[in-house]
N, CA, C and O atoms as a DFTB+ gen file, in Angstrom:
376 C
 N C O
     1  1       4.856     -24.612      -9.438
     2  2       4.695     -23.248      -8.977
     3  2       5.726     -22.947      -7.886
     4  3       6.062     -23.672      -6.949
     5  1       6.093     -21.897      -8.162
     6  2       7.325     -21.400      -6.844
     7  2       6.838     -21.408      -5.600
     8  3       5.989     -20.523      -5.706
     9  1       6.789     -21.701      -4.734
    10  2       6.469     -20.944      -3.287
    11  2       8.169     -19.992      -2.582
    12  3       9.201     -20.190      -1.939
    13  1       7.169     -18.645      -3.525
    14  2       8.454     -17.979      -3.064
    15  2       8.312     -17.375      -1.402
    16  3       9.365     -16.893      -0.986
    17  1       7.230     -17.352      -0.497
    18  2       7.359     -17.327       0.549
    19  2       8.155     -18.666       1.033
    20  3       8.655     -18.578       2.154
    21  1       8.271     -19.438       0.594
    22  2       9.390     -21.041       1.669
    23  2      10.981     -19.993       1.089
    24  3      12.032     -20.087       1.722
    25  1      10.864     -19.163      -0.040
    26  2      12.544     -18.631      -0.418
    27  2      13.011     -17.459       0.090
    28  3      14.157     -17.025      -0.029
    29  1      11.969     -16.889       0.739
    30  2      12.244     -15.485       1.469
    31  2      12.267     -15.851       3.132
    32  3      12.864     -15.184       3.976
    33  1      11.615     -16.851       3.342
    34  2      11.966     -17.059       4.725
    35  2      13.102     -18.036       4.682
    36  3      13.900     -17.731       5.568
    37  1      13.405     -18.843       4.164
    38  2      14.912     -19.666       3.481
    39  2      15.891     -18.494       3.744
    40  3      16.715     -18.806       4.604
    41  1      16.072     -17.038       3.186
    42  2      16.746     -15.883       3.188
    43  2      17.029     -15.420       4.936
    44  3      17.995     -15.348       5.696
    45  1      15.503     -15.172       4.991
    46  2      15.794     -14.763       6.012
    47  2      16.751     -15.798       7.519
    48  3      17.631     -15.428       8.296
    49  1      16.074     -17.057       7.371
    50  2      16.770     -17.675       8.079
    51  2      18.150     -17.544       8.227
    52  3      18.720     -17.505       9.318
    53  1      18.859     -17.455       6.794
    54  2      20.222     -17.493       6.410
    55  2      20.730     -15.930       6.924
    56  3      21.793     -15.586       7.441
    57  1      19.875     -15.374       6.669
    58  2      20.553     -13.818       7.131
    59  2      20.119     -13.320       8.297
    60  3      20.053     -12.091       8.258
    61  1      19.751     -13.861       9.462
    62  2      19.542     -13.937      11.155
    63  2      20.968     -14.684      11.156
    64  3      21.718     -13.820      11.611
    65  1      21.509     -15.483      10.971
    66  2      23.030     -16.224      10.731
    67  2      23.839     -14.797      11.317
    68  3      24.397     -14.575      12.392
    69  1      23.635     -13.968      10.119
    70  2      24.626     -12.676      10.230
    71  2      24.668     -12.166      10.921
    72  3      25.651     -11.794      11.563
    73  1      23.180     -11.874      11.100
    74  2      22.846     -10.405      11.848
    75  2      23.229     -11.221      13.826
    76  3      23.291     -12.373      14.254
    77  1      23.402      -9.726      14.512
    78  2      23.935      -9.757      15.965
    79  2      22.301     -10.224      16.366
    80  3      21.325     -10.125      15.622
    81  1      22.329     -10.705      17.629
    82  2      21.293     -11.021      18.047
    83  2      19.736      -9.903      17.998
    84  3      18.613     -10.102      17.535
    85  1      20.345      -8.742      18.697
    86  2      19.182      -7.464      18.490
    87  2      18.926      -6.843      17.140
    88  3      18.419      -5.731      16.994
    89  1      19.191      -7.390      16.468
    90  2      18.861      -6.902      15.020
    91  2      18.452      -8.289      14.153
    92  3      18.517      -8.149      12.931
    93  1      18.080      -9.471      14.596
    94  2      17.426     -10.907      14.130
    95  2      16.425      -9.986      13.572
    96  3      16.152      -8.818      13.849
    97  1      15.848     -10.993      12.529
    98  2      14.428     -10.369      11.646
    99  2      13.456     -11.768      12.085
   100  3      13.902     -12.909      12.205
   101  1      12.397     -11.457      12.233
   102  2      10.896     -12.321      12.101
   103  2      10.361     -12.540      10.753
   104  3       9.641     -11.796      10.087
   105  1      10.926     -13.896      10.422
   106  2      10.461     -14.291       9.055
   107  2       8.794     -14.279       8.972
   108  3       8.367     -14.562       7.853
   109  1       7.977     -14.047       9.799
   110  2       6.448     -13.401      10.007
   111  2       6.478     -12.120       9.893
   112  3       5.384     -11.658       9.572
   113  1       7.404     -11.267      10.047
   114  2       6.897      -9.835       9.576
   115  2       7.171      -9.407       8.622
   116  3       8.129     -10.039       8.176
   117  1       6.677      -8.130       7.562
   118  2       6.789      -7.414       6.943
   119  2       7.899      -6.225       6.664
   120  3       7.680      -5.108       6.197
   121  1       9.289      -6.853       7.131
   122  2      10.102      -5.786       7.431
   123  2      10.433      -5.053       6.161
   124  3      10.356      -5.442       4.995
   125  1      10.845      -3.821       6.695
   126  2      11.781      -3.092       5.543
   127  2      12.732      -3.492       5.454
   128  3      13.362      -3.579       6.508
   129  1      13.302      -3.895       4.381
   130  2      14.336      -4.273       4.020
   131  2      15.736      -3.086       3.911
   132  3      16.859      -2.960       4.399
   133  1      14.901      -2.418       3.017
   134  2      15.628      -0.884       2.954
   135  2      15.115       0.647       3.717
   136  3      13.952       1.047       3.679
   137  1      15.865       1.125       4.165
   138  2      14.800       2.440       4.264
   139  2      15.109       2.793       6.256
   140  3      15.994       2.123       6.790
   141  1      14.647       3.400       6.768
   142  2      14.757       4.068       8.091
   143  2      14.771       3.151       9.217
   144  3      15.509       3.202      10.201
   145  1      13.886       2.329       8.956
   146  2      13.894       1.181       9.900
   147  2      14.077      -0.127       9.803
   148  3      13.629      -1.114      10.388
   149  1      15.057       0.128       8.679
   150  2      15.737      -1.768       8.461
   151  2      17.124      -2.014       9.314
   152  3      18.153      -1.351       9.448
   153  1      16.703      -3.181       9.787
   154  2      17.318      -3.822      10.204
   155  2      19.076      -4.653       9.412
   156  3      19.986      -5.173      10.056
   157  1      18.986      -4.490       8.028
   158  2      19.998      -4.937       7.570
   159  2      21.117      -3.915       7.048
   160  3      20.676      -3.246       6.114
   161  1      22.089      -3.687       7.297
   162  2      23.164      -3.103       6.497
   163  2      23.455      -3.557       5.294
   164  3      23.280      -4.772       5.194
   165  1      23.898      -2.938       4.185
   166  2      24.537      -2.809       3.011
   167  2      24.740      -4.582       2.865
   168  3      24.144      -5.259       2.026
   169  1      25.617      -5.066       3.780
   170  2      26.142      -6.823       3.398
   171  2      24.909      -7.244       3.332
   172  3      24.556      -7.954       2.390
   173  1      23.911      -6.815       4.485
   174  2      23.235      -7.890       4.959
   175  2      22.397      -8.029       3.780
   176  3      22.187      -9.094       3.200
   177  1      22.005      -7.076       3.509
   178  2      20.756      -6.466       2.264
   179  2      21.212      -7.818       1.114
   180  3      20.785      -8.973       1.086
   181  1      22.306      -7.087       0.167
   182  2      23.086      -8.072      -0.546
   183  2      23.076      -9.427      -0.401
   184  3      22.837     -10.241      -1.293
   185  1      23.369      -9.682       0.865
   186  2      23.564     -11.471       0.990
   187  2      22.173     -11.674       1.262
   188  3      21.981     -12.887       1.173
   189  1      21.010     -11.027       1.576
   190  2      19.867     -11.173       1.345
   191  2      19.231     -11.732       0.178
   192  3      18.590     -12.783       0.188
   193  1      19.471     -10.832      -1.058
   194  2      18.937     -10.590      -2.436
   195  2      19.958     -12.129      -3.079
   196  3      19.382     -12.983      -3.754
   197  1      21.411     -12.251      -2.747
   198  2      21.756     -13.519      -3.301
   199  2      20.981     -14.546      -3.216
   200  3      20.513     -15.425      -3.938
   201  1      20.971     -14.239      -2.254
   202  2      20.271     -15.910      -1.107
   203  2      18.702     -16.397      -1.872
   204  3      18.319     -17.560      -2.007
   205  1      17.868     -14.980      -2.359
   206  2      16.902     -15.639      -2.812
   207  2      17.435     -16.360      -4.792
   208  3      17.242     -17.440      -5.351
   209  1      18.102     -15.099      -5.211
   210  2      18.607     -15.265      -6.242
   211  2      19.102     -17.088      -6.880
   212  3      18.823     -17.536      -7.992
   213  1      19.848     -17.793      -5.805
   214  2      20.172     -19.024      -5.352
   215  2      19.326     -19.473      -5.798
   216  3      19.360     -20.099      -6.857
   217  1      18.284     -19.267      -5.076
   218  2      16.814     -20.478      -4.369
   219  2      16.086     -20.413      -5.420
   220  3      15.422     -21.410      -5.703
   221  1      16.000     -18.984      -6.455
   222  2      15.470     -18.785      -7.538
   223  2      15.651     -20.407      -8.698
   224  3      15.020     -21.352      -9.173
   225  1      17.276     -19.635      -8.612
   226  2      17.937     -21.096      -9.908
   227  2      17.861     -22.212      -9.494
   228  3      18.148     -23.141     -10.248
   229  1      17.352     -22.507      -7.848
   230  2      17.040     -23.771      -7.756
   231  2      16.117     -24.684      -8.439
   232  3      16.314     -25.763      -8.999
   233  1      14.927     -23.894      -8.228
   234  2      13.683     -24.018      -9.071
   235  2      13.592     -23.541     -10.549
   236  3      12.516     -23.092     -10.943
   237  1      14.817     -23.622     -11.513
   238  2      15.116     -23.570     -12.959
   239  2      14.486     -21.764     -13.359
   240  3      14.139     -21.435     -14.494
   241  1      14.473     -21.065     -12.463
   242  2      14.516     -19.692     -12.592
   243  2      15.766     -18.674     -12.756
   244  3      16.083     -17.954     -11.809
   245  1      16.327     -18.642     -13.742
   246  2      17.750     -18.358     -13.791
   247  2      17.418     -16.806     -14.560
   248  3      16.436     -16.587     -15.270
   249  1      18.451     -15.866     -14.234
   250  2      19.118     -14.667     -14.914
   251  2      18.444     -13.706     -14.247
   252  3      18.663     -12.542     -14.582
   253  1      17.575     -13.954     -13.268
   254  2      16.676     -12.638     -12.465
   255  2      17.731     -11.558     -11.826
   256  3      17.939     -11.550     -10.613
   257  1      18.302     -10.762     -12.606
   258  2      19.133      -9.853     -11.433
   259  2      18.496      -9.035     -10.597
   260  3      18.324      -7.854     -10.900
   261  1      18.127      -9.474      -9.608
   262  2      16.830      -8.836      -8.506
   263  2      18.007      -7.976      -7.355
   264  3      17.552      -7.424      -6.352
   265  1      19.550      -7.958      -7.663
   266  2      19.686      -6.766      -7.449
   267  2      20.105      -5.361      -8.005
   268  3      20.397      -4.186      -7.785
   269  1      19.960      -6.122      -8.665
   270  2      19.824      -4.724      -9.780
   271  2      18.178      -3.710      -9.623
   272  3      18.026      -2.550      -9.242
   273  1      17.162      -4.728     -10.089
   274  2      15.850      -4.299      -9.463
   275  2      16.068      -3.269      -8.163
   276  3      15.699      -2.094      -8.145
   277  1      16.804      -4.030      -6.996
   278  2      16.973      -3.561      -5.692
   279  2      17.110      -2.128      -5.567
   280  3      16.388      -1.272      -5.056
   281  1      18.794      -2.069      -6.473
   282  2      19.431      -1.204      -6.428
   283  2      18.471       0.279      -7.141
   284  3      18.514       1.405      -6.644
   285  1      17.565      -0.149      -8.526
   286  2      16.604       0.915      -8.846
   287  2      16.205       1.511      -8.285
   288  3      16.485       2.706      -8.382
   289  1      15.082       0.944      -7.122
   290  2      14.047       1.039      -5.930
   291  2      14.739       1.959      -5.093
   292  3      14.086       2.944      -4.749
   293  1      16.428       1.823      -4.508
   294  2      16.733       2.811      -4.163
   295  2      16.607       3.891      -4.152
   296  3      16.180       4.745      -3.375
   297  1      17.234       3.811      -5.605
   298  2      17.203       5.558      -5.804
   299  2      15.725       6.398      -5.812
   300  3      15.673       7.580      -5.473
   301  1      14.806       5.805      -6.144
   302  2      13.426       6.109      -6.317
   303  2      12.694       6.007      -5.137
   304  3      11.807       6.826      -5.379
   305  1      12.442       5.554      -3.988
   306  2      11.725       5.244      -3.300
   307  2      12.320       5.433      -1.588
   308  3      13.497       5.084      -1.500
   309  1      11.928       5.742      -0.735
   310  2      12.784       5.947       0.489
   311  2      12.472       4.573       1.626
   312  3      12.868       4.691       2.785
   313  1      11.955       3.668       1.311
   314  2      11.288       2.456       1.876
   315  2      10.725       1.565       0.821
   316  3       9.934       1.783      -0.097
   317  1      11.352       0.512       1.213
   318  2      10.930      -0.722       0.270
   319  2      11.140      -1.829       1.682
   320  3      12.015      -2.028       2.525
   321  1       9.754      -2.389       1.347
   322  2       9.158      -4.091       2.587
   323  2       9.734      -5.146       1.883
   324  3      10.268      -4.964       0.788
   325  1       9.673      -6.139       2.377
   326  2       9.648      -7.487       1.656
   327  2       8.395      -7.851       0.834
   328  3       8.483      -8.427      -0.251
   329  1       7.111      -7.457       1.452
   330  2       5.835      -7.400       0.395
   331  2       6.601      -6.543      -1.201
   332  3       6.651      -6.958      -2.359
   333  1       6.909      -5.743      -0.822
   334  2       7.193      -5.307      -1.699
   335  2       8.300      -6.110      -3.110
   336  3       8.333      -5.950      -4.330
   337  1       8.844      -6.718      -2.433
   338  2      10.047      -6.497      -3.011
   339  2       9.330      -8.595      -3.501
   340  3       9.709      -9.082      -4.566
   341  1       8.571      -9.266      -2.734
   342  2       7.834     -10.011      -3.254
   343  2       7.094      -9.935      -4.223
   344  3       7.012     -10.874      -5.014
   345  1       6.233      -8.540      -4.408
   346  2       5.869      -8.495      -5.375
   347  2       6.597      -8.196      -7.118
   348  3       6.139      -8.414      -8.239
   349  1       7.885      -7.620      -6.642
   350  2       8.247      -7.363      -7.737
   351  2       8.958      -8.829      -8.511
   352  3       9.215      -8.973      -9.706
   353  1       9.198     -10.002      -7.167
   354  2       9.659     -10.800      -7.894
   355  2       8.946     -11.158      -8.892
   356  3       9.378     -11.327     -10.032
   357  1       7.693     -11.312      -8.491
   358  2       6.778     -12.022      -8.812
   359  2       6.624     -11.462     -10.267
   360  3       6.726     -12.222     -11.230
   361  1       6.336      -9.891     -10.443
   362  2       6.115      -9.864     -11.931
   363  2       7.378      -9.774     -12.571
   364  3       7.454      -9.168     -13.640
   365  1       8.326     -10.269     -12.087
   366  2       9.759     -10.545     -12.987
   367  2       9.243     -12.363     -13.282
   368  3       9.217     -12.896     -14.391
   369  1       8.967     -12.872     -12.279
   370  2       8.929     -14.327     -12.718
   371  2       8.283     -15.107     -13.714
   372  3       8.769     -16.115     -14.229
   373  1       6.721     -14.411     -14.073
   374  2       5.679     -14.620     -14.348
   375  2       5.664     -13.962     -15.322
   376  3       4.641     -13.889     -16.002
Protein backbone atom coordinates (compact mmCIF):
# COMPACT_ATOMS: atom_id res chain seq x y z
CA UNK A 1 0.00 0.00 0.00
CA UNK A 2 1.33 3.54 -0.79
CA UNK A 3 1.67 5.80 2.10
CA UNK A 4 1.18 8.69 0.05
CA UNK A 5 1.25 11.04 3.07
CA UNK A 6 5.42 9.86 3.69
CA UNK A 7 5.29 11.31 -0.55
CA UNK A 8 3.70 14.58 -0.02
CA UNK A 9 5.64 15.45 2.92
CA UNK A 10 8.91 13.86 0.96
CA UNK A 11 7.61 16.94 -1.61
CA UNK A 12 7.21 19.17 0.62
CA UNK A 13 10.46 18.78 2.34
CA UNK A 14 12.13 19.04 -1.11
CA UNK A 15 10.22 22.17 -1.96
CA UNK A 16 10.99 24.28 1.53
CA UNK A 17 14.70 23.62 -0.31
CA UNK A 18 13.32 26.32 -2.79
CA UNK A 19 11.19 28.31 -1.22
CA UNK A 20 12.92 31.73 0.74
CA UNK A 21 12.65 31.25 4.29
CA UNK A 22 9.07 33.28 4.85
CA UNK A 23 7.30 31.38 2.47
CA UNK A 24 8.60 27.53 4.02
CA UNK A 25 5.36 25.31 4.06
CA UNK A 26 4.37 23.03 7.27
CA UNK A 27 4.31 19.58 6.04
CA UNK A 28 1.32 19.43 9.02
CA UNK A 29 -0.82 21.79 7.32
CA UNK A 30 -3.37 21.78 4.80
CA UNK A 31 -1.99 24.36 2.49
CA UNK A 32 -3.24 25.62 -0.75
CA UNK A 33 -1.25 24.71 -3.10
CA UNK A 34 -2.93 26.84 -5.73
CA UNK A 35 -5.20 29.70 -5.32
CA UNK A 36 -4.97 33.23 -3.13
CA UNK A 37 -3.07 32.06 -0.41
CA UNK A 38 -0.40 29.74 -1.69
CA UNK A 39 2.60 29.95 -0.85
CA UNK A 40 4.25 28.44 -4.07
CA UNK A 41 4.85 30.12 -7.44
CA UNK A 42 4.41 28.60 -10.84
CA UNK A 43 8.23 26.61 -10.36
CA UNK A 44 7.47 25.85 -7.06
CA UNK A 45 3.94 24.29 -7.78
CA UNK A 46 5.60 22.20 -10.74
CA UNK A 47 8.65 20.97 -8.92
CA UNK A 48 6.06 20.13 -6.38
CA UNK A 49 3.76 17.83 -8.59
CA UNK A 50 7.28 16.21 -10.10
CA UNK A 51 8.56 15.42 -6.87
CA UNK A 52 5.51 13.38 -5.97
CA UNK A 53 5.25 12.06 -9.57
CA UNK A 54 9.06 10.55 -8.79
CA UNK A 55 8.05 9.00 -5.48
CA UNK A 56 4.95 7.72 -7.35
CA UNK A 57 7.32 5.46 -9.87
CA UNK A 58 9.17 4.65 -6.96
CA UNK A 59 6.59 2.49 -5.63
CA UNK A 60 5.95 0.85 -9.41
CA UNK A 61 3.16 3.57 -9.97
CA UNK A 62 4.09 4.86 -13.31
CA UNK A 63 2.25 7.19 -16.13
CA UNK A 64 0.11 9.30 -13.48
CA UNK A 65 0.34 12.74 -15.22
CA UNK A 66 -0.89 14.50 -12.01
CA UNK A 67 0.08 17.59 -13.76
CA UNK A 68 -1.94 17.59 -16.11
CA UNK A 69 -4.82 16.71 -13.46
CA UNK A 70 -3.24 19.99 -11.79
CA UNK A 71 -3.34 22.01 -14.62
CA UNK A 72 -7.47 20.99 -15.14
CA UNK A 73 -8.29 22.04 -11.50
CA UNK A 74 -7.00 25.31 -12.55
CA UNK A 75 -9.02 26.35 -14.86
CA UNK A 76 -12.13 25.11 -12.95
CA UNK A 77 -11.69 25.82 -9.48
CA UNK A 78 -10.13 29.07 -7.74
CA UNK A 79 -8.42 27.00 -4.72
CA UNK A 80 -7.16 23.65 -4.62
CA UNK A 81 -5.39 22.16 -0.81
CA UNK A 82 -3.18 19.37 -0.71
CA UNK A 83 -6.27 17.33 0.85
CA UNK A 84 -7.41 17.93 -2.14
CA UNK A 85 -5.14 17.26 -4.53
CA UNK A 86 -4.46 13.90 -2.17
CA UNK A 87 -7.51 12.94 -2.85
CA UNK A 88 -7.43 13.06 -6.39
CA UNK A 89 -4.30 11.05 -6.34
CA UNK A 90 -5.78 8.63 -4.73
CA UNK A 91 -8.70 7.94 -7.15
CA UNK A 92 -6.14 8.05 -10.03
CA UNK A 93 -4.17 5.31 -8.13
CA UNK A 94 -6.75 2.96 -7.07
Amino acid sequence: MIDLDKIINTAIVEINKQLPSDLKVDKNADIEIFGPKSKFDSMALINFVLIIEEQLKKEKIDNKNLLSLLMDKTSSINSYLISDFKADIKKIIN
